[in-house]
Coordinates of C-alpha atoms and ligand atoms in Angstrom, one line a residue:
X1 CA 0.0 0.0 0.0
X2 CA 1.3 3.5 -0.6
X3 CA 1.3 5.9 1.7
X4 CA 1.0 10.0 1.1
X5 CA 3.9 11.2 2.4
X6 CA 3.0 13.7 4.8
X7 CA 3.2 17.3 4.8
X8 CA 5.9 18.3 7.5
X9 CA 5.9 22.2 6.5
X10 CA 6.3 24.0 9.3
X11 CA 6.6 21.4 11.7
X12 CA 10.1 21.9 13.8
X13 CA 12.4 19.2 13.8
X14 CA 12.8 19.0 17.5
X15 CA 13.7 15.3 17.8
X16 CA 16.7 15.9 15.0
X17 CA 19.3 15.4 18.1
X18 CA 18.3 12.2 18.8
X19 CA 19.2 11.0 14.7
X20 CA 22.6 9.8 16.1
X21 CA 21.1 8.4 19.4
X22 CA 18.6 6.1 17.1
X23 CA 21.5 5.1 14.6
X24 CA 23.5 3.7 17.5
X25 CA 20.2 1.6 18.7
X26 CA 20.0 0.3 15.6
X27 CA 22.9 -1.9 16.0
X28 CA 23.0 -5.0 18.4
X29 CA 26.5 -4.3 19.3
X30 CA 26.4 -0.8 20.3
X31 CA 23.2 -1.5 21.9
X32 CA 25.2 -3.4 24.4
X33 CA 28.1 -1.2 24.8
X34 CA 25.6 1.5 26.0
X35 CA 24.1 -1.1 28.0
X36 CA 27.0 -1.4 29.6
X37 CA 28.0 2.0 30.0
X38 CA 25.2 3.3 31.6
X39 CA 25.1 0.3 34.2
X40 CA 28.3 0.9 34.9
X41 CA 29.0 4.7 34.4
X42 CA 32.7 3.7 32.9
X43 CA 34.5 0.7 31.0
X44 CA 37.6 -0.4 29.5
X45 CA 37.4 -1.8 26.2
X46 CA 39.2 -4.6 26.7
X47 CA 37.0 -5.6 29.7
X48 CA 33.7 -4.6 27.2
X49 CA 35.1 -7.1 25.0
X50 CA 35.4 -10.1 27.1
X51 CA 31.7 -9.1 28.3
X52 CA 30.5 -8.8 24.9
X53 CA 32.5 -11.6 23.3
X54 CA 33.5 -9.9 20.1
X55 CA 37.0 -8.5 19.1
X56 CA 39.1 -6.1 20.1
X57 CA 38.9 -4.4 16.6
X58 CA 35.6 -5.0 15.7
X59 CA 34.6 -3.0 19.5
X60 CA 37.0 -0.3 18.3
X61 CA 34.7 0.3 15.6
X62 CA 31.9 0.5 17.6
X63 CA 34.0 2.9 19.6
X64 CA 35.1 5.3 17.0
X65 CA 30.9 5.6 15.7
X66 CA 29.8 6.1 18.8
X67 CA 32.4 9.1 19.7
X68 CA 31.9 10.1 16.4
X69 CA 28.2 10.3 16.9
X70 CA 29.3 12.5 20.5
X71 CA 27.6 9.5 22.1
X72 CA 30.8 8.4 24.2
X73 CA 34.1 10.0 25.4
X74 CA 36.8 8.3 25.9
X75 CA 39.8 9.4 28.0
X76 CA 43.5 7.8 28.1
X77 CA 44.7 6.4 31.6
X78 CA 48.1 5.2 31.3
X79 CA 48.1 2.5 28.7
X80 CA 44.1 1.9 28.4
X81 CA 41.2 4.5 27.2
X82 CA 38.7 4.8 29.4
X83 CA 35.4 4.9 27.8
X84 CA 32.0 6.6 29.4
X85 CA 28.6 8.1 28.0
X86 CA 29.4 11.8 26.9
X87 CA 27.3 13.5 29.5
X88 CA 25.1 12.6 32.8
X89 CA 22.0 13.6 31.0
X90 CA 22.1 11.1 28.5
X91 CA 23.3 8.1 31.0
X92 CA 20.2 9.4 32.7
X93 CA 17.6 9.4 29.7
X94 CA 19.0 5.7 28.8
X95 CA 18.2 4.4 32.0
X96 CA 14.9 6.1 32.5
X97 CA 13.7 4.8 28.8
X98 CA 14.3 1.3 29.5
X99 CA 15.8 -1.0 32.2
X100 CA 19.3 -1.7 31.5
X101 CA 18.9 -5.3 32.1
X102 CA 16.2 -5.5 30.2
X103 CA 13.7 -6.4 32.4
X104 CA 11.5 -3.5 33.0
X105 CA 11.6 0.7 32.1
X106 CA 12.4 2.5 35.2
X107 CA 14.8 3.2 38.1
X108 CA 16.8 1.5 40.6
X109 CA 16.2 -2.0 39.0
X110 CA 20.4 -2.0 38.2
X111 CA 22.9 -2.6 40.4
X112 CA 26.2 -0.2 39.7
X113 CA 28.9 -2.9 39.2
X114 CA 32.4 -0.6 38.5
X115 CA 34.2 -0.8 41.6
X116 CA 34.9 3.1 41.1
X117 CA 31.3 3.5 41.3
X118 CA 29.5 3.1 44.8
X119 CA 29.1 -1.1 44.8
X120 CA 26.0 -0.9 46.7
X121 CA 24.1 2.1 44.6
X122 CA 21.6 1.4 42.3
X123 CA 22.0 3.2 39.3
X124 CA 19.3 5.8 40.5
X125 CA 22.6 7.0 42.6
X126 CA 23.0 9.5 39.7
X127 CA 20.4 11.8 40.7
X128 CA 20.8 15.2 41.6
X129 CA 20.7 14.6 44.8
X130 CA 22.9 11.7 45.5
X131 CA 25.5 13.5 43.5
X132 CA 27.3 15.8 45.9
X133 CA 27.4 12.4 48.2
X134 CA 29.4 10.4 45.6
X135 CA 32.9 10.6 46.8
X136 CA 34.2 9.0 43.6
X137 CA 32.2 10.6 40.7
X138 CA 32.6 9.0 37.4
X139 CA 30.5 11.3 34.9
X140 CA 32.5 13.6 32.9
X141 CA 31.6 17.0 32.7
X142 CA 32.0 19.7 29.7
X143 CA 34.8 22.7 30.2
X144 CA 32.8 25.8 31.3
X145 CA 35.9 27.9 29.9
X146 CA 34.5 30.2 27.5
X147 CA 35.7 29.5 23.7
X148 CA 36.8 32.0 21.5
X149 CA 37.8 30.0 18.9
X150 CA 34.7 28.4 16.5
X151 CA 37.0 24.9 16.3
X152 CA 37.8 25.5 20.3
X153 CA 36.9 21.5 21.5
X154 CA 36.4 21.9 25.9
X155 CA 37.9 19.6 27.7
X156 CA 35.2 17.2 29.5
X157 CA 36.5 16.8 32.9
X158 CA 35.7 14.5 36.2
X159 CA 34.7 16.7 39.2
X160 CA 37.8 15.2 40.7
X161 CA 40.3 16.2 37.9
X162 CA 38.1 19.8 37.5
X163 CA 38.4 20.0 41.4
X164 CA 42.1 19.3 41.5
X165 CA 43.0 21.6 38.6
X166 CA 41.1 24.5 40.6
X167 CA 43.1 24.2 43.2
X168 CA 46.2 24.4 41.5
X169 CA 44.6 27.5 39.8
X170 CA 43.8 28.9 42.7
X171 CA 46.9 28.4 44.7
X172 CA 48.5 30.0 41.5
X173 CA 46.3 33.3 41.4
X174 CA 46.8 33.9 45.0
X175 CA 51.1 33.4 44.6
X176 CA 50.6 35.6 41.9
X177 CA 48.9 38.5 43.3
X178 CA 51.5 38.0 46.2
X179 CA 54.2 38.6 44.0
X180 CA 51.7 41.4 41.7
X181 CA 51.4 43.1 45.1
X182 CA 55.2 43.1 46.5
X183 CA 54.0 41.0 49.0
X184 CA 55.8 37.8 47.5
X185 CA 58.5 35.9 47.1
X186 CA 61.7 38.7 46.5
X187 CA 62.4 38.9 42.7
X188 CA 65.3 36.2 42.0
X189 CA 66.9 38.2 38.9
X190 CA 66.6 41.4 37.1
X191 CA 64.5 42.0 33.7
X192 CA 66.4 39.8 31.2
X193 CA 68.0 41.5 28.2
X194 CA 67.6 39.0 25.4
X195 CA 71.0 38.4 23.4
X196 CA 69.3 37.5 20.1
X197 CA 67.7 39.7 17.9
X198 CA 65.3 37.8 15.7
X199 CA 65.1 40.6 13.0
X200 CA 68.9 40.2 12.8
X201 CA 67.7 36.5 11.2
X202 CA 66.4 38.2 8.7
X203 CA 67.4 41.0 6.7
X204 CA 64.9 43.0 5.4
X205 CA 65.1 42.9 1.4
X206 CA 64.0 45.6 -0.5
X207 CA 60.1 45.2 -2.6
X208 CA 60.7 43.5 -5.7
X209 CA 57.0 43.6 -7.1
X210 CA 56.4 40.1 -6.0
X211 CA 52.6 39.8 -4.6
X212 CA 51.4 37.3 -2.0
X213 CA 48.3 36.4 -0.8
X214 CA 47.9 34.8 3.1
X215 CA 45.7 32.2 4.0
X216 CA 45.7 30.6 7.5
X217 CA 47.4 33.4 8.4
X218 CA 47.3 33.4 12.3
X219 CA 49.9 35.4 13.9
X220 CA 51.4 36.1 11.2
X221 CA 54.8 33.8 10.8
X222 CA 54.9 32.9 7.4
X223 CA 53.6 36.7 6.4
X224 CA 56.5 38.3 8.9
X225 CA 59.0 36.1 6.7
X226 CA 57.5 36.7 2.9
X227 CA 57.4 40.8 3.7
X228 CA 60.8 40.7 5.4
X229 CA 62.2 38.9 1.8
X230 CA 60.5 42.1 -0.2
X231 CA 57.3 40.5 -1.0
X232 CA 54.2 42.8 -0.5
X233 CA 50.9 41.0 0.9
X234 CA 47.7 41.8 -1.0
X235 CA 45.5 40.4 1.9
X236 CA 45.5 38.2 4.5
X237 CA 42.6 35.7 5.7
X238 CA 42.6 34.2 9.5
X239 CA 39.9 32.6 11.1
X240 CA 40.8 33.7 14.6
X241 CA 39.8 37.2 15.5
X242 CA 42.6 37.8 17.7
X243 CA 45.1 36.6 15.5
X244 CA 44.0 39.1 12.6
X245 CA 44.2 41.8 15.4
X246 CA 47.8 40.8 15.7
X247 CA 48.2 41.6 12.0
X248 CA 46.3 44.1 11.8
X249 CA 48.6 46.3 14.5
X250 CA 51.7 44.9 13.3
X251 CA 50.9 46.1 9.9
X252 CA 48.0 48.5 10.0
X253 CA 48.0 49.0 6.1
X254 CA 47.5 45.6 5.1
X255 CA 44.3 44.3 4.1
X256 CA 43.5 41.6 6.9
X257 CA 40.2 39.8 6.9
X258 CA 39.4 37.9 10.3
X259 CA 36.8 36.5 12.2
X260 CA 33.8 35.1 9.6
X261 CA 35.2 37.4 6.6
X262 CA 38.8 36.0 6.9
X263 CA 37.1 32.0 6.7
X264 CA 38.9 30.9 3.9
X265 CA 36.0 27.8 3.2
X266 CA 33.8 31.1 2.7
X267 CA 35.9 33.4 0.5
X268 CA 34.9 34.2 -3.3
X269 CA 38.5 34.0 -4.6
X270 CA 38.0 35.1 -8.2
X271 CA 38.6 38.1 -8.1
X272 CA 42.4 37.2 -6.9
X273 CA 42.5 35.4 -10.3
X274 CA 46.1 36.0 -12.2
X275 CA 47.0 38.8 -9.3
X276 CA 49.0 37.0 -7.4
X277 CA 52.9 35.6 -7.7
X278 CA 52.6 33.3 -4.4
X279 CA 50.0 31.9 -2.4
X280 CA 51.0 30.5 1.3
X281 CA 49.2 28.9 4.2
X282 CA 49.5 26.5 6.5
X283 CA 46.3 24.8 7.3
X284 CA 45.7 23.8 10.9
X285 CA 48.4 20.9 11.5
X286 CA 45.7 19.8 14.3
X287 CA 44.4 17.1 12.7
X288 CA 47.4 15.4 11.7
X289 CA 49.7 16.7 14.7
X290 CA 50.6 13.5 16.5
X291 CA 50.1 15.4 19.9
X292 CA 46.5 15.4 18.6
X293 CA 44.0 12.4 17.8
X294 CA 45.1 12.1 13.9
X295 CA 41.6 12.2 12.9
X296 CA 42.9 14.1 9.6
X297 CA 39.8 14.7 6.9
X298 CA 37.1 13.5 9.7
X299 CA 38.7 16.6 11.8
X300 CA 36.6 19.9 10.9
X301 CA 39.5 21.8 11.4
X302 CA 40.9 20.5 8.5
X303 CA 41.6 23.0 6.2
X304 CA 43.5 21.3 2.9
X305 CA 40.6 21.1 1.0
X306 CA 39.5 24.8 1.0
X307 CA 43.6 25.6 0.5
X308 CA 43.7 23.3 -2.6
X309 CA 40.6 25.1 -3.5
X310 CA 41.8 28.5 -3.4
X311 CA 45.0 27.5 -5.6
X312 CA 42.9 26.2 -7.9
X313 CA 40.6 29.6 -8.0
X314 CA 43.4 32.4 -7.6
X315 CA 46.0 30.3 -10.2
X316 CA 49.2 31.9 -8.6
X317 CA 52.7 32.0 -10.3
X318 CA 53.5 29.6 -7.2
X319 CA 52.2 28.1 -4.1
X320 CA 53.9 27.1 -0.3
X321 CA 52.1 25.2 2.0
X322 CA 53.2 24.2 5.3
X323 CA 52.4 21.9 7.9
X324 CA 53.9 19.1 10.7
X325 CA 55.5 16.3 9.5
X326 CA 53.1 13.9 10.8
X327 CA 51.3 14.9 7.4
X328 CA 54.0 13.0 5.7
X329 CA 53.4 9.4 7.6
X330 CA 52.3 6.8 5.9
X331 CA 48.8 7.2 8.1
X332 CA 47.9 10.4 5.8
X333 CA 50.1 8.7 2.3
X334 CA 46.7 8.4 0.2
X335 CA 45.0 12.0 1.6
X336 CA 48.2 13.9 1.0
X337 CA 48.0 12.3 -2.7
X338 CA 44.1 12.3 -3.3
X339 CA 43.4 15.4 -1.3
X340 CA 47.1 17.9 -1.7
X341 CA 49.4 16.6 -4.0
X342 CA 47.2 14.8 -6.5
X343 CA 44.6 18.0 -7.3
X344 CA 47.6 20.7 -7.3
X345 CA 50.2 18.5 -9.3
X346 CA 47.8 19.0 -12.2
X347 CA 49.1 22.5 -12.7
X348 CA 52.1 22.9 -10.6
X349 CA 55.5 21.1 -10.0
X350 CA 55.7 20.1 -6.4
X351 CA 59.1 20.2 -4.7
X352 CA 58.3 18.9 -1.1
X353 CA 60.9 19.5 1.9
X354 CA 61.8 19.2 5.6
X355 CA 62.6 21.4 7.2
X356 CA 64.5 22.4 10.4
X357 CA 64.2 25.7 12.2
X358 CA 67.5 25.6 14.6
X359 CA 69.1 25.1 10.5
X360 CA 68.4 29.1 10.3
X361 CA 69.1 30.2 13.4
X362 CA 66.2 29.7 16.0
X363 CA 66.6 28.6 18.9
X364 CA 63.8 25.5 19.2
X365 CA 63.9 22.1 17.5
X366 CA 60.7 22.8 15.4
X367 CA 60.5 20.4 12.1
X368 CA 57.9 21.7 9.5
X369 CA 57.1 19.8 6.1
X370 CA 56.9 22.4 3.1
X371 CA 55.3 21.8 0.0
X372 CA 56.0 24.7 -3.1
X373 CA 54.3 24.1 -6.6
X374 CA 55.2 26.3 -9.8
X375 CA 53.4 26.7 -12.4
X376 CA 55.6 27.7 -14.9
X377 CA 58.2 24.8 -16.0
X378 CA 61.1 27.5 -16.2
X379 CA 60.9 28.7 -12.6
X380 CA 60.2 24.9 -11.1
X381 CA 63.8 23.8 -12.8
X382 CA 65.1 27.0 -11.3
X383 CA 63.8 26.2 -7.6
X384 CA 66.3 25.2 -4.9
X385 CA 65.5 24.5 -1.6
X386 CA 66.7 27.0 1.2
X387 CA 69.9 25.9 2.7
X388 CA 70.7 26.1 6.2
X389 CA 71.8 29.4 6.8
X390 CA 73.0 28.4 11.0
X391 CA 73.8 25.4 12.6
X392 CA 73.4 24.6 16.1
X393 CA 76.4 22.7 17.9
X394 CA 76.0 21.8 21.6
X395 CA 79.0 23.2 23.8
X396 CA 82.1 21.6 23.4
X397 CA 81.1 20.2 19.9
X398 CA 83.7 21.9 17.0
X399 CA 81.7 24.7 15.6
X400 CA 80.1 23.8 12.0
X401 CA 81.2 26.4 9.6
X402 CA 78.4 28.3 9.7
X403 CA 77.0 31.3 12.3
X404 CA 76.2 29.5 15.4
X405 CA 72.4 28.6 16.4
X406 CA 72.3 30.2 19.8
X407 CA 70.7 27.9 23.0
X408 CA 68.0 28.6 24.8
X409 CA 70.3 30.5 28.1
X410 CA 72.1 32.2 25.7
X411 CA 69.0 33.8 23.2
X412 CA 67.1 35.0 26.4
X413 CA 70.2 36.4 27.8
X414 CA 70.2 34.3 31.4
X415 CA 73.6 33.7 33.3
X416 CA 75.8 30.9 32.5
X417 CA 75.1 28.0 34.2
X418 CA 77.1 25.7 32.5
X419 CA 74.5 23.8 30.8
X420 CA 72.4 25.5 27.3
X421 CA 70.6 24.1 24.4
X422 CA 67.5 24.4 21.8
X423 CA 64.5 24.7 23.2
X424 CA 62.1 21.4 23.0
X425 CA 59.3 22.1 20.1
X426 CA 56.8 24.9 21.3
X427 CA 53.4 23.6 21.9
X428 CA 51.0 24.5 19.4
X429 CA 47.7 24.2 20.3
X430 CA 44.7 26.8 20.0
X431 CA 42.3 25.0 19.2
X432 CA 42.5 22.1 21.5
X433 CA 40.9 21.2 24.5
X434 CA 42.4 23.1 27.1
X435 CA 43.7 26.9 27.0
X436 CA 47.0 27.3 28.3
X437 CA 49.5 29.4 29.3
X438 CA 52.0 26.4 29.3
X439 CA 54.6 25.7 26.6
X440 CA 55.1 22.1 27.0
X441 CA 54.9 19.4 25.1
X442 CA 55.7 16.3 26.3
X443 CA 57.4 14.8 29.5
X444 CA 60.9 14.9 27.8
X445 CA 60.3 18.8 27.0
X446 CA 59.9 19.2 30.5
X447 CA 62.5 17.6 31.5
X448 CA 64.5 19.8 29.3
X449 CA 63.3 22.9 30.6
X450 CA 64.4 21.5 33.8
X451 CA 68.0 21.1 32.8
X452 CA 67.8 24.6 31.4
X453 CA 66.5 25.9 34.6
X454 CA 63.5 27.4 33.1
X455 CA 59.8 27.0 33.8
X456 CA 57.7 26.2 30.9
X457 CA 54.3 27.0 32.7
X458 CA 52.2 30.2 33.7
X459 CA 54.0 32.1 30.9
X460 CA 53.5 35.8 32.1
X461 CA 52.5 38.7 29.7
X462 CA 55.6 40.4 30.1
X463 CA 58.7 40.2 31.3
X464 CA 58.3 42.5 34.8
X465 CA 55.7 40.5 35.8
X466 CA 57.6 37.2 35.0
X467 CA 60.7 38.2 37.1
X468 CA 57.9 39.2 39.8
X469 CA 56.4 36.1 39.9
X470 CA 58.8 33.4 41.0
X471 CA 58.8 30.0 39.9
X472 CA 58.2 27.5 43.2
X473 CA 61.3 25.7 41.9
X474 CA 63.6 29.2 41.6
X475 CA 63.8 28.3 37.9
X476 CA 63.4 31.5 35.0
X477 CA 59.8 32.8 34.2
X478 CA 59.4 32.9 31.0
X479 CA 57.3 35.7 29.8
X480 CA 55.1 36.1 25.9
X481 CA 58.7 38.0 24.3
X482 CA 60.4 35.2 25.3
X483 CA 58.1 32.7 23.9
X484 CA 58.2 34.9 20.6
X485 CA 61.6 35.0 20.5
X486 CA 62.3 31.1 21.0
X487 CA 59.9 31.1 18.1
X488 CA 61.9 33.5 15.9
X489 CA 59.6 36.8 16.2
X490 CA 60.5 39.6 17.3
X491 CA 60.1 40.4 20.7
X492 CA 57.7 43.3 20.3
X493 CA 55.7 41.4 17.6
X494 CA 52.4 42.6 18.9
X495 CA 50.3 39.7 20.0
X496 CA 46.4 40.5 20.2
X497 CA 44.2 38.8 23.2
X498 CA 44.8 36.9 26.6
X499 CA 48.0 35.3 27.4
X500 CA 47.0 31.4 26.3
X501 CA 45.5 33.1 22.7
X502 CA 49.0 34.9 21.8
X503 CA 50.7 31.7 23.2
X504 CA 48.7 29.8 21.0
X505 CA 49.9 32.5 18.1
X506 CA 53.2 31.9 18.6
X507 CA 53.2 28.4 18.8
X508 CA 51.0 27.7 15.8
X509 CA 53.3 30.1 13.8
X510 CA 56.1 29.2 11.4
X511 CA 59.5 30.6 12.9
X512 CA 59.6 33.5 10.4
X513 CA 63.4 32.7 10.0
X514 CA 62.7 29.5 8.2
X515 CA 59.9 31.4 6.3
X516 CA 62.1 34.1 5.7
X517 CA 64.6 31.5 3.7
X518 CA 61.3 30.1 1.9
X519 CA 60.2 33.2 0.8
X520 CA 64.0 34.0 -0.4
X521 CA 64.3 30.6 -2.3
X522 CA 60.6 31.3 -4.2
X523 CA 62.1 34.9 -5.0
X524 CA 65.2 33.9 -6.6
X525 CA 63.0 31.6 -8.7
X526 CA 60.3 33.8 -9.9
X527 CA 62.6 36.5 -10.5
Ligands
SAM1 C1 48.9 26.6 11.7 S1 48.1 28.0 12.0 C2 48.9 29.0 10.8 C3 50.1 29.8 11.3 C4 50.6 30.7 10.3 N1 51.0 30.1 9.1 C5 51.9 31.4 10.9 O1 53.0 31.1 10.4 O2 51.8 32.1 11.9 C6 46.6 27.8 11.2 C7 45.6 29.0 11.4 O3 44.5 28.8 10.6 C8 43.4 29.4 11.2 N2 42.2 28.9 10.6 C9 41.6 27.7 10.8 N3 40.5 27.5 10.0 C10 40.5 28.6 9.2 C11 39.6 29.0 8.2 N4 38.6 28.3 7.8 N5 39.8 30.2 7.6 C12 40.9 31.0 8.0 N6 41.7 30.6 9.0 C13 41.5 29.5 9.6 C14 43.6 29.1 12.6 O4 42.9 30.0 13.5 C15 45.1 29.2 12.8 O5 45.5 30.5 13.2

């Protein structure tokens, strides 16, 4: 029998948030993983497994749709991922709908079986009321940090890691209006008077009618390097309003689009068509970063396709894209070639290259992968690389030939103390889960920083108010300049919004050094 289909004009769609909710029903398996969930408030996937007697693969998969679908979280604990519905409301609204085992719709009929959870509460222990009660709560909780960044992803916390991070924060805001005040600790040094002058890196070359057009601009790294090598910007596009502010002061007669007018998925690019010699960007390397989730094209911060796009539209002499080498793993092999590589090699030669930003004088191990297409055949046989224009040689080592990479102690201008080298790799995130005012990395970048005598976290807007605050351990303060300058800016590069978002600047940025030698290898070849 056919049915009229019926007329839904007008009629709100207020059950659409569920769509992903009745997908995951659908399917016996993930039916029992939420089962499990919400009787138990947390699993492990190996111990799902066992319960559910399928494979550790085949559960993964499960896994991946369900956090895909923002049904489940899942949060690393040492070795294992521990895996829990995304929010209390919706372990709530599963158990009132139905029974968990099955029996009968309503409360109380489950026992809670995860020893973290209370053994003797019935799953009705997640109301309101009980909650305050529950010494050990399980539930994850969204950030309440306000984003300022449209791909900004809060951090869900438990109310024991949330309560245990506000203590730290507010053991470190009290210390620091101590120090603010004059009532602190006594200053352990004096302002520090940097030794190395980024701009020194690079030379400023005169205009030479070469035009570029930024996309992904952000701080303004790879645009510091191209207009310091005598190319002139025609516009620059940045997602982040606080970023194009940065721009915008450093260079108040450039045409920078931010916020929603500087999306580049949004722009209309034709009428840059045939205007431009070079096109650069570097599209958010969060996706692909391997300090990130490597989700790559499922990330929506992933940016290639709108970059490819814009080539494609504007049909510039030449193009440089940038990003972190992770992009060059076998993992992201077939995107690079279906999604980069394959589309631009149409009408460009691609050189692709590594490169190293202590190899031109900056003081940071920092790797970034380069792509650079031409379209003309002439000026692709004419590219070379940039070669390393410093070297860094630990002390003691016999010097290389070239200028000297200076270390960390040395750039920021802090007293011997017998010990100096690059910094470990800034930490780029913006867009992550958690704002911070930390550089740090990784467990062996802070172990670095220790050596170096220098602390990595509560980076202080300026320099008086580092040396102010003492570090608990005695070790350095760093302060935003300092930051810039381990980055390869200039100290007074003029970095737009609250501490964590001109951190996040500075380590999303290319060291303009190394763009600087870029820019100055695409020159010679276009000229
Ligand atoms: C890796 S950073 C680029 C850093 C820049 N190349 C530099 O050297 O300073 C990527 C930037 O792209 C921006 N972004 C992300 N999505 C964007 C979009 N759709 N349109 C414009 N900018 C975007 C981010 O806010 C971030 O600042």
């Amino acid at each position: 029998m056919h049915l009229p289909s019926p007329d839904l004009d007008g009629l709100p769609d207020g059950l659409a948030p569920l769509a992903p909710l009745g997908e995951a029903l659908a399917d016996g398996t993930r039916r029992r993983v939420l089962t499990i969930l919400v009787r138990d408030g947390r699993a492990y996937p190996s111990v799902m497994a066992r319960e559910l007697g399928v494979s550790r693969t085949a559960l993964s998969h499960h896994l991946n749709e369900l956090r895909s679908n923002g049904l489940v979280v899942s949060t690393r604990e040492g070795r294992r991922q521990r895996q829990e519905l995304s929010s209390l409301e919706l372990r709530r609204a599963l158990h009132d709908l139905v029974s968990v085992d099955g029996s009968t719709a309503g409360h109380g009929q489950l026992q809670a079986q995860d020893p973290l959870t209370r053994a003797e509460s019935p799953i009705g222990s997640i109301s309101p009321a009980d909650e305050p009660h529950d010494p050990r709560p399980v539930l994850l909780v969204p950030s309440r940090i306000a984003s300022t960044h449209p791909h900004h992803e809060p951090r869900a916390l438990t109310a024991e890691q949330r309560a245990a991070f506000r203590q730290i924060a507010r053991l470190s805001r009290s210390t620091k209006a101590a120090a603010l005040a004059g009532t602190g600790a006594r200053p352990l040094h004096e302002v520090n008077q940097p030794a190395l002058r980024p701009v020194d890196l690079m030379p400023e070359t005169p205009r030479r009618g070469l035009q570029a057009l930024s996309l992904f601009s952000g701080g303004g790294g790879l645009d510091l390097g191209f207009h310091r090598a005598g190319f002139a910007h025609v516009a620059s596009f940045e997602l982040l309003q606080d970023a194009a502010a940065t721009l915008q002061k450093a260079h108040p007669d450039w045409q920078v689009f931010g916020g929603a007018a500087g999306d580049v998925g949004e722009v209309d690019w034709r009428s840059w068509r045939d205007q431009v010699d070079v096109l650069h960007g570097g599209p958010p390397c969060q996706p692909f970063s391997v300090a990130g989730r490597q989700r790559g094209q499922l990330d929506p911060r992933d940016g290639w396709p709108a970059f490819v796009r814009a080539v494609r539209a504007v049909r510039p002499l030449a193009f440089v894209a940038e990003n972190v080498p992770a992009l060059t793993s076998r993992k992201f092999a077939a995107y690079v070639e279906q999604v980069i590589t394959g589309p631009l090699s149409r009408d460009y030669t691609i050189t692709r290259m590594l490169l190293r930003s202590e190899d031109f004088g900056v003081p940071q191990t920092r790797r970034r992968v380069v792509w650079v297409g031409f379209r003309r055949r002439r000026q692709a046989a004419r590219y070379t690389p940039p070669s390393p224009t410093h070297a860094w040689t630990p002390p003691g080592e016999p010097p290389s030939g070239l200028p000297r990479t200076m270390g960390v102690r040395e750039a920021l201008g802090l007293p011997d103390i017998g010990f100096d080298c690059l910094s470990p790799t800034i930490r780029s995130t913006l867009t992550g889960p958690r704002h911070t005012t930390s550089i740090l990395n990784s467990t062996a970048a802070q172990r670095v920083f220790e050596r170096l005598q220098v602390w990595p976290n509560g980076v202080a807007p300026d320099r008086e108010r580092a040396r102010a605050f003492v570090a608990a351990n005695g070790h350095f303060r760093l302060a935003v300049p300092d930051v810039a300058l381990l980055q390869g800016f200039p100290e007074d590069w003029p970095f737009q919004g609250a501490t964590y978002m001109q951190l996040g600047q500075i380590g999303n940025a290319v060291p303009p050094p190394m763009a600087y030698a870029v820019a100055q290898s695409m020159a010679a070849a276009l000229t």
